[in-house]
Short mmCIF file of C-alpha atoms in Angstrom, two decimals:
data_model
loop_
_atom_site.label_atom_id
_atom_site.label_comp_id
_atom_site.label_asym_id
_atom_site.label_seq_id
_atom_site.Cartn_x
_atom_site.Cartn_y
_atom_site.Cartn_z
CA LYS A 181 122.09 -34.97 51.98
CA GLY A 182 118.75 -34.26 49.17
CA VAL A 183 115.70 -36.69 48.62
CA SER A 184 115.39 -38.50 45.26
CA TRP A 185 112.63 -40.58 43.84
CA ASN A 186 113.28 -42.98 41.29
CA SER A 187 110.39 -42.92 38.75
CA GLU A 188 110.90 -46.50 37.72
CA GLY A 189 107.48 -48.68 38.90
CA ILE A 190 104.40 -51.48 37.35
CA GLU A 191 101.09 -48.98 37.90
CA PHE A 192 101.47 -45.13 37.20
CA ILE A 193 97.84 -42.89 37.14
CA THR A 194 97.43 -39.54 34.70
CA ALA A 195 95.63 -37.44 33.29
CA PHE A 196 96.01 -34.84 30.79
CA MET A 197 96.01 -30.85 31.96
CA GLN A 198 94.28 -28.28 28.74
CA ASN A 199 96.72 -27.13 26.38
CA TYR A 200 96.60 -23.26 25.57
CA GLU A 201 93.21 -22.99 23.30
CA PHE A 202 91.15 -25.50 22.39
CA ASN A 203 90.60 -25.38 18.63
CA SER A 204 88.91 -28.46 17.06
CA TYR A 205 91.27 -27.65 13.77
CA TYR A 206 94.31 -27.68 15.72
CA ASN A 207 96.39 -30.59 15.83
CA TYR A 208 96.64 -32.74 18.93
CA ILE A 209 98.85 -35.23 19.94
CA PHE A 210 98.23 -36.56 23.48
CA GLN A 211 100.95 -39.80 24.36
CA LEU A 212 102.39 -41.52 26.52
CA SER A 213 106.34 -43.23 25.91
CA ILE A 214 107.03 -46.14 27.73
CA THR A 215 110.25 -47.20 28.62
CA ALA A 216 111.11 -51.20 29.48
CA LEU A 217 113.64 -51.52 31.53
CA ASN A 218 113.88 -55.68 31.75
CA PRO A 219 113.49 -58.29 28.85
CA SER A 220 109.59 -59.58 27.80
CA THR A 221 108.48 -56.65 30.09
CA THR A 222 104.15 -56.49 29.98
CA VAL A 223 102.66 -53.02 29.71
CA HIS A 224 98.26 -52.61 29.96
CA VAL A 225 97.22 -49.04 29.08
CA ILE A 226 93.33 -47.38 29.78
CA ILE A 227 91.33 -44.54 30.27
CA PHE A 228 89.05 -45.50 33.00
CA ASN A 229 85.26 -45.63 31.97
CA THR A 230 86.15 -45.44 28.50
CA SER A 231 87.17 -48.30 25.61
CA PHE A 232 90.72 -47.62 25.02
CA ASP A 233 92.73 -50.60 26.05
CA VAL A 234 96.35 -51.09 24.47
CA THR A 235 98.61 -54.37 25.72
CA LEU A 236 101.98 -53.59 24.56
CA THR A 237 104.89 -56.44 25.05
CA LEU A 238 108.31 -54.94 24.89
CA GLY A 239 112.35 -55.40 24.69
CA GLU A 240 114.69 -54.74 27.67
CA TRP A 241 115.59 -50.99 26.95
CA GLU A 242 113.56 -51.03 23.67
CA THR A 243 110.92 -47.46 24.48
CA ALA A 244 106.97 -47.60 22.58
CA THR A 245 104.79 -44.52 22.09
CA VAL A 246 101.05 -45.21 23.15
CA PRO A 247 98.92 -42.52 20.97
CA LEU A 248 96.33 -41.04 23.25
CA PRO A 249 92.67 -39.40 22.06
CA SER A 250 93.15 -35.80 21.04
CA SER A 251 88.95 -36.30 23.72
CA ILE A 252 91.14 -36.44 26.94
CA GLN A 253 92.33 -33.20 27.27
CA LEU A 254 90.32 -31.71 30.00
CA ILE A 255 89.30 -28.09 29.52
CA GLY A 256 88.47 -25.61 31.60
CA THR A 257 87.70 -26.24 35.48
CA THR A 258 85.84 -29.69 35.11
CA ARG A 259 85.66 -32.35 36.61
CA SER A 260 85.70 -35.86 34.59
CA SER A 261 85.30 -39.76 34.92
CA THR A 262 86.44 -40.72 31.77
CA SER A 263 90.23 -38.84 31.24
CA THR A 264 92.12 -40.72 33.59
CA VAL A 265 95.13 -42.82 32.34
CA ALA A 266 96.00 -45.90 33.83
CA VAL A 267 98.89 -47.93 33.39
CA LYS A 268 100.17 -51.55 34.63
CA SER A 269 103.51 -53.08 34.32
CA ASN A 270 104.42 -57.19 34.89
CA LYS A 271 107.97 -54.94 35.52
CA PRO A 272 110.07 -51.98 36.36
CA ILE A 273 108.95 -49.35 33.72
CA THR A 274 109.53 -45.67 33.13
CA ILE A 275 106.85 -42.99 31.53
CA LEU A 276 107.28 -39.45 29.53
CA SER A 277 103.86 -37.58 28.91
CA GLU A 278 103.70 -35.65 26.26
CA ASN A 279 101.37 -32.76 25.87
CA TYR A 280 101.59 -31.41 22.02
CA GLU A 281 99.69 -28.53 20.84
CA GLN A 282 100.46 -26.98 17.38
CA TYR A 283 103.54 -24.48 18.12
CA THR A 284 103.29 -25.45 22.15
CA ALA A 285 104.07 -27.99 24.15
CA ASP A 286 105.78 -29.25 27.21
CA THR A 287 106.42 -32.84 29.12
CA SER A 288 106.31 -34.56 31.99
CA THR A 289 108.35 -38.07 34.02
CA ILE A 290 105.19 -39.48 35.87
CA LEU A 291 106.20 -41.12 38.48
CA PRO A 292 104.34 -44.38 39.93
CA VAL A 293 101.63 -45.02 42.10
CA ASN A 294 103.95 -45.93 45.70
CA TYR A 295 105.13 -42.12 45.48
CA LEU A 296 101.69 -40.71 45.37
CA GLY A 297 100.91 -38.36 48.21
CA THR A 298 98.23 -36.64 50.96
CA GLU A 299 100.05 -32.64 50.52
CA TYR A 300 100.59 -31.08 47.88
CA TYR A 301 101.49 -27.11 47.65
CA ILE A 302 101.21 -26.12 44.05
CA PHE A 303 103.07 -23.96 41.40
CA ALA A 304 101.46 -22.50 38.87
CA PRO A 305 103.54 -19.72 37.02
CA LYS A 306 102.58 -15.91 36.37
CA VAL A 307 99.70 -14.93 34.42
CA VAL A 308 100.18 -12.30 32.37
CA PHE A 309 97.46 -12.60 29.74
CA ASN A 310 93.84 -13.27 31.55
CA THR A 311 93.43 -16.06 28.63
CA LEU A 312 96.83 -18.06 29.79
CA LEU A 313 95.56 -19.75 32.95
CA SER A 314 97.22 -21.15 35.77
CA GLN A 315 96.08 -24.25 36.29
CA PHE A 316 96.45 -27.77 38.34
CA VAL A 317 95.13 -31.41 37.52
CA ILE A 318 94.02 -33.69 40.57
CA ILE A 319 94.21 -37.08 40.02
CA ASN A 320 92.31 -39.31 42.38
CA TYR A 321 93.66 -42.92 43.00
CA ASN A 322 91.95 -45.84 43.75
CA LYS A 323 89.06 -45.13 46.81
CA THR A 324 86.52 -42.48 47.05
CA ASN A 325 88.79 -39.06 48.58
CA ASP A 326 87.97 -35.95 50.41
CA ILE A 327 89.92 -33.72 48.90
CA PHE A 328 90.79 -30.15 51.01
CA ILE A 329 91.96 -27.57 49.05
CA THR A 330 93.29 -23.81 50.35
CA LEU A 331 93.59 -21.42 47.48
CA THR A 332 96.08 -18.39 47.49
CA GLY A 333 94.51 -16.77 44.71
CA SER A 334 90.21 -16.83 43.00
CA ILE A 335 88.84 -19.55 41.15
CA ILE A 336 85.05 -20.05 39.90
CA TYR A 337 84.12 -24.14 40.67
CA ASN A 338 80.77 -24.82 40.70
CA GLY A 339 79.37 -21.11 39.99
CA LEU A 340 80.54 -19.94 43.19
CA ASN A 341 83.13 -17.68 43.67
CA TYR A 342 86.28 -18.76 46.33
CA ASN A 343 88.77 -16.30 46.97
CA PRO A 344 92.55 -16.35 48.49
CA GLY A 345 91.91 -17.81 52.11
CA ASP A 346 89.25 -19.51 51.17
CA ASN A 347 88.96 -23.46 51.23
CA LEU A 348 87.27 -25.79 49.49
CA THR A 349 86.61 -29.43 49.86
CA ILE A 350 85.89 -31.61 46.94
CA THR A 351 85.16 -35.20 46.83
CA LEU A 352 86.66 -37.20 44.40
CA SER A 353 85.48 -41.43 43.26
CA ALA A 354 88.51 -43.71 42.49
CA PHE A 355 89.97 -42.49 39.37
CA GLU A 356 88.20 -39.64 38.73
CA ALA A 357 89.95 -36.45 37.34
CA ILE A 358 89.42 -32.15 38.63
CA GLN A 359 91.18 -29.81 36.35
CA LEU A 360 91.04 -26.03 38.39
CA GLN A 361 92.10 -22.72 36.86
CA SER A 362 92.62 -19.34 37.49
CA SER A 363 93.72 -15.69 35.41
CA VAL A 364 95.69 -15.62 38.78
CA ILE A 365 99.04 -16.69 40.16
CA LEU A 366 98.00 -20.02 42.85
CA THR A 367 101.49 -20.26 43.29
CA GLY A 368 101.32 -21.62 47.12
CA THR A 369 97.67 -23.59 47.14
CA ARG A 370 97.48 -26.08 49.77
CA ILE A 371 96.14 -29.63 48.56
CA HIS A 372 95.87 -32.04 51.22
CA SER A 373 93.73 -35.44 50.97
CA GLN A 374 92.45 -38.27 53.05
CA TYR A 375 93.87 -40.86 50.71
CA PRO A 376 96.76 -40.29 48.36
CA ILE A 377 96.47 -38.75 45.12
CA ALA A 378 98.68 -37.21 41.81
CA VAL A 379 99.06 -33.44 40.90
CA LEU A 380 99.31 -32.18 38.24
CA SER A 381 100.52 -28.03 37.92
CA GLY A 382 101.34 -25.42 35.61
CA ASN A 383 99.71 -22.81 32.81
CA LYS A 384 98.14 -23.71 29.86
CA CYS A 385 100.43 -21.23 28.38
CA ILE A 386 103.14 -19.19 30.20
CA THR A 387 104.35 -16.50 28.35
CA TYR A 388 108.22 -15.77 27.02
CA ASN A 389 108.90 -12.17 25.45
CA SER A 390 106.10 -12.39 22.59
CA ALA A 391 105.32 -16.25 22.77
CA CYS A 392 103.72 -18.62 25.54
CA ASP A 393 104.60 -22.29 26.01
CA LEU A 394 102.68 -24.66 27.90
CA VAL A 395 104.10 -25.72 31.25
CA PHE A 396 103.43 -28.35 33.37
CA GLU A 397 105.31 -31.21 35.73
CA GLN A 398 104.08 -33.54 37.89
CA LEU A 399 104.49 -32.01 41.52
CA ILE A 400 105.75 -34.99 44.78
#
């Protein structure tokens, strides 16, 4: 038998990885589509360490879209204490994350925190051009957490070069996020953490024929 995961829950965390080339003239849309499964569902959405705070009341099977500020996008290899989105509700909901830029977009189902794990293997599609980067995002949950990363591709972090096979240890505060990027394939990179984390993996614009598109998924 296969294993299945239920995307319904009452608490979620996520972040928004970089989409193609950052340009202040582009029309970026970062949003959550939230669907209630029961009547009188109250949903609370915040971005940690910011003033963003939205509360919704939804009916059964009602879907609401919550737009998020463009500043939430993680740019480059970076860590951030102001990019983690947290959602809580009084009854089960489902969430679809939408990351849109002009000509390139993707969506991912966001899994509730009870499905967060402590071990992941990255799937980051092939890089064709050096500017179209493999990338993954680690979103820490609610306590200070040591993250251990065994790399399959080279990256630069904090001014230091890390090569395939190297180990990188990072300590994240509660609800802190980090994005790591590389111009080579990162598939197979192992992430192990002391406490549960959420991980997004993909490529900021994977090439197909002459066009490219953002790809990302939350890993399970």
